[in-house]
Amino acid sequence: MGKNLADYDFFDPEVIESPYEFYQLLRSQAPVYQLPGTNIFMLSRWEDIRRAAKDTATFSNDFIHLLKGPEPCAEAADIYAGGIEPVDTLLTMDPPRHKTYRSLINKVFSAGRVEKMRPYMERIVDELIDSFIDRGECEFVHDFATPLPVYVIGDQLGVPRSDLRKIKAWSDAFASRLGGMASPEEEVENARLIVEYQRYMAEVVEDRRASPRDDMISDLVNIEIEEGRQMSLQEAISMIEQLLVAGNETTTSALTGGLLSLIQLSDQLQTLLEDPGMIDNAVEEILRLETPSAGLWRVVTRDTEIQGVAIPKDSLLMLRYASGNRDERVFSDPENMDVCRHNADDNIAFGYGTHFCPGAMLARKEMQVAYAGLLRRLTNIQLAPGKNDLTHWPNVVLRGLKELHITFDRKA
Ligand code: HEM
């Protein structure tokens, strides 16, 4: 007998690992579902999610105070006190204030700048493949999917390669603090890394104000954010933090999950090998199926209802992008990968509306260049026998494989 909704606990690690039957039940039986015993309502259908994402007056992004988790322990609080006081910007802001920061970031992430980055991304992809191709095997997350976005954003932010390991450590520390599950020792380590980031970036920001270069930080800190005003140091540090945290894990996860699917579905891989022109569409299909930002929060600002379900003020709404991307009302045969799917780019992996991901063009380009490089240089890509358990990080917001061990041959 099939399972009922009541059999699923959304926070159960097993459900987080394999959520797709649960999502299917939600979409068919309870598209606006109150998680039992909580004030959390989950939206699972594509259309409802898009409508809610546009209604920023009712569904607010001002959720940072709810997600900060417990107060840090005394030792960590002392370390934070010696850093730079954080301020709210962008992701956790609503219109009209959100627009001030968003216009700035849109200028910095212009289509022209991203398009110009293709040859440079191709060089990074080739360097990474060079670093493991002779071994005939690699751990794809560590050797490729993590460094690629870190190198790209690090270069854009003007952080020298010798400091790139720090970028990864900093973005992990931010993610861990946001997760609210850190032990006291980890809290102290997070605090140390976050204050290190603040001091490091403060120097970079001052440097780019004094001598601007052709990089994103220079644009961010020198363009006027409002008439007659550039961003303060605190605002700049908060914006750069969001670029680090939002872009790294997500792109890594999309790259890794996509490669696993291509390995498992040899007909899909074959289509791309025969027609590399399909890679851009395949990237959309991978984003649809992987949806690394599986769900995002909204705070309900007034009593409202969706599909006849009453949602009281102060409830939390979870926009389950990962479920919307498998909505059978929009995508035919949604659980299966089809790299030629005609409407793959209707996916909502980058969100929708006001907070639509400003890094979408950059992430797409990285993925397109990455798969093109991998398929051009490697053949016979397989899962390394006995090394993979193919599990994901336990996280209700982000979804990503922990590891992917592969073997391959070099293309002649
Ligand atoms: C595959 C990779 C990526 C995915 C799946 C992804 C997903 C998302 C999603 C779903 C949102 C909307 C959040 C919401 O609804 O509240 C978002 C926002 C955001 N993303 Fe991305 N993202 C990716 C890559 C990047 C990259 C590469 C960057 C920058 C380097 C970036 C920077 C941001 C920022 C700053 C926001 C906040 C925008 C705002 O509030 O206006 N993301 N992203």
CSV table of C-alpha atoms and ligand atoms in Angstrom, one decimal, residues 61 90-91 98 102 109 153 243 246-247 250-251 254 287 292-293 296 298 321 349-351 354-355 357-359 362-363, ligand 1:
chain,number,residue,atom,x,y,z
A,61,ASN,CA,12.0,38.0,2.8
A,90,LEU,CA,19.4,42.3,-0.5
A,91,LEU,CA,18.2,38.7,0.1
A,98,HIS,CA,15.5,45.8,-1.7
A,102,ARG,CA,19.3,45.0,-6.4
A,109,PHE,CA,26.3,41.1,-13.1
A,153,ILE,CA,33.8,34.2,-7.8
A,243,LEU,CA,27.7,36.5,-3.3
A,246,ALA,CA,24.7,32.0,-2.5
A,247,GLY,CA,26.9,31.0,-5.4
A,250,THR,CA,24.6,25.8,-5.3
A,251,THR,CA,26.7,25.6,-8.4
A,254,ALA,CA,24.1,21.4,-9.7
A,287,LEU,CA,18.7,22.7,-12.9
A,292,PRO,CA,20.1,23.0,-5.3
A,293,SER,CA,18.2,25.8,-3.5
A,296,LEU,CA,13.3,29.2,0.5
A,298,ARG,CA,9.0,33.7,3.4
A,321,TYR,CA,11.2,25.1,-5.6
A,349,ALA,CA,15.6,26.7,-9.8
A,350,PHE,CA,16.7,30.3,-9.6
A,351,GLY,CA,13.5,31.4,-7.9
A,354,THR,CA,11.8,40.1,-7.0
A,355,HIS,CA,14.6,37.9,-5.6
A,357,CYS,CA,18.9,34.9,-8.6
A,358,PRO,CA,21.2,37.6,-10.0
A,359,GLY,CA,23.9,35.0,-10.4
A,362,LEU,CA,27.0,33.3,-14.3
A,363,ALA,CA,26.0,29.9,-12.9
B,1,HEM,C1,23.1,26.8,-9.7
B,1,HEM,C2,23.5,27.8,-9.0
B,1,HEM,C3,22.5,28.7,-8.2
B,1,HEM,C4,21.2,28.5,-7.8
B,1,HEM,C5,20.4,27.2,-8.0
B,1,HEM,C6,20.7,29.7,-7.1
B,1,HEM,C7,19.5,29.8,-6.6
B,1,HEM,C8,18.9,31.0,-6.1
B,1,HEM,C9,17.6,31.2,-5.7
B,1,HEM,C10,16.5,30.1,-5.7
B,1,HEM,C11,17.4,32.5,-5.2
B,1,HEM,C12,16.1,33.1,-4.8
B,1,HEM,C13,16.0,33.2,-3.3
B,1,HEM,C14,14.6,33.5,-2.8
B,1,HEM,O1,13.7,33.1,-3.5
B,1,HEM,O2,14.5,34.2,-1.7
B,1,HEM,C15,18.7,33.1,-5.4
B,1,HEM,C16,19.1,34.4,-5.0
B,1,HEM,C17,20.3,34.9,-5.0
B,1,HEM,N1,21.5,34.3,-5.6
B,1,HEM,FE1,21.6,32.5,-6.5
B,1,HEM,N2,21.7,30.6,-7.2
B,1,HEM,C18,22.8,30.1,-7.8
B,1,HEM,C19,24.0,30.7,-8.1
B,1,HEM,C20,24.3,32.0,-7.7
B,1,HEM,C21,25.6,32.6,-8.0
B,1,HEM,C22,26.7,32.1,-8.8
B,1,HEM,C23,25.5,33.9,-7.3
B,1,HEM,C24,26.6,34.9,-7.2
B,1,HEM,C25,27.8,34.8,-7.5
B,1,HEM,C26,24.3,33.9,-6.6
B,1,HEM,C27,23.8,35.0,-5.9
B,1,HEM,C28,22.5,35.2,-5.4
B,1,HEM,C29,22.1,36.4,-4.6
B,1,HEM,C30,23.0,37.5,-4.2
B,1,HEM,C31,20.7,36.2,-4.4
B,1,HEM,C32,19.8,37.1,-3.6
B,1,HEM,C33,19.1,38.0,-4.6
B,1,HEM,C34,18.0,38.9,-4.1
B,1,HEM,O3,17.6,38.8,-2.9
B,1,HEM,O4,17.6,39.8,-4.8
B,1,HEM,N3,23.5,32.8,-6.9
B,1,HEM,N4,19.6,32.2,-5.9
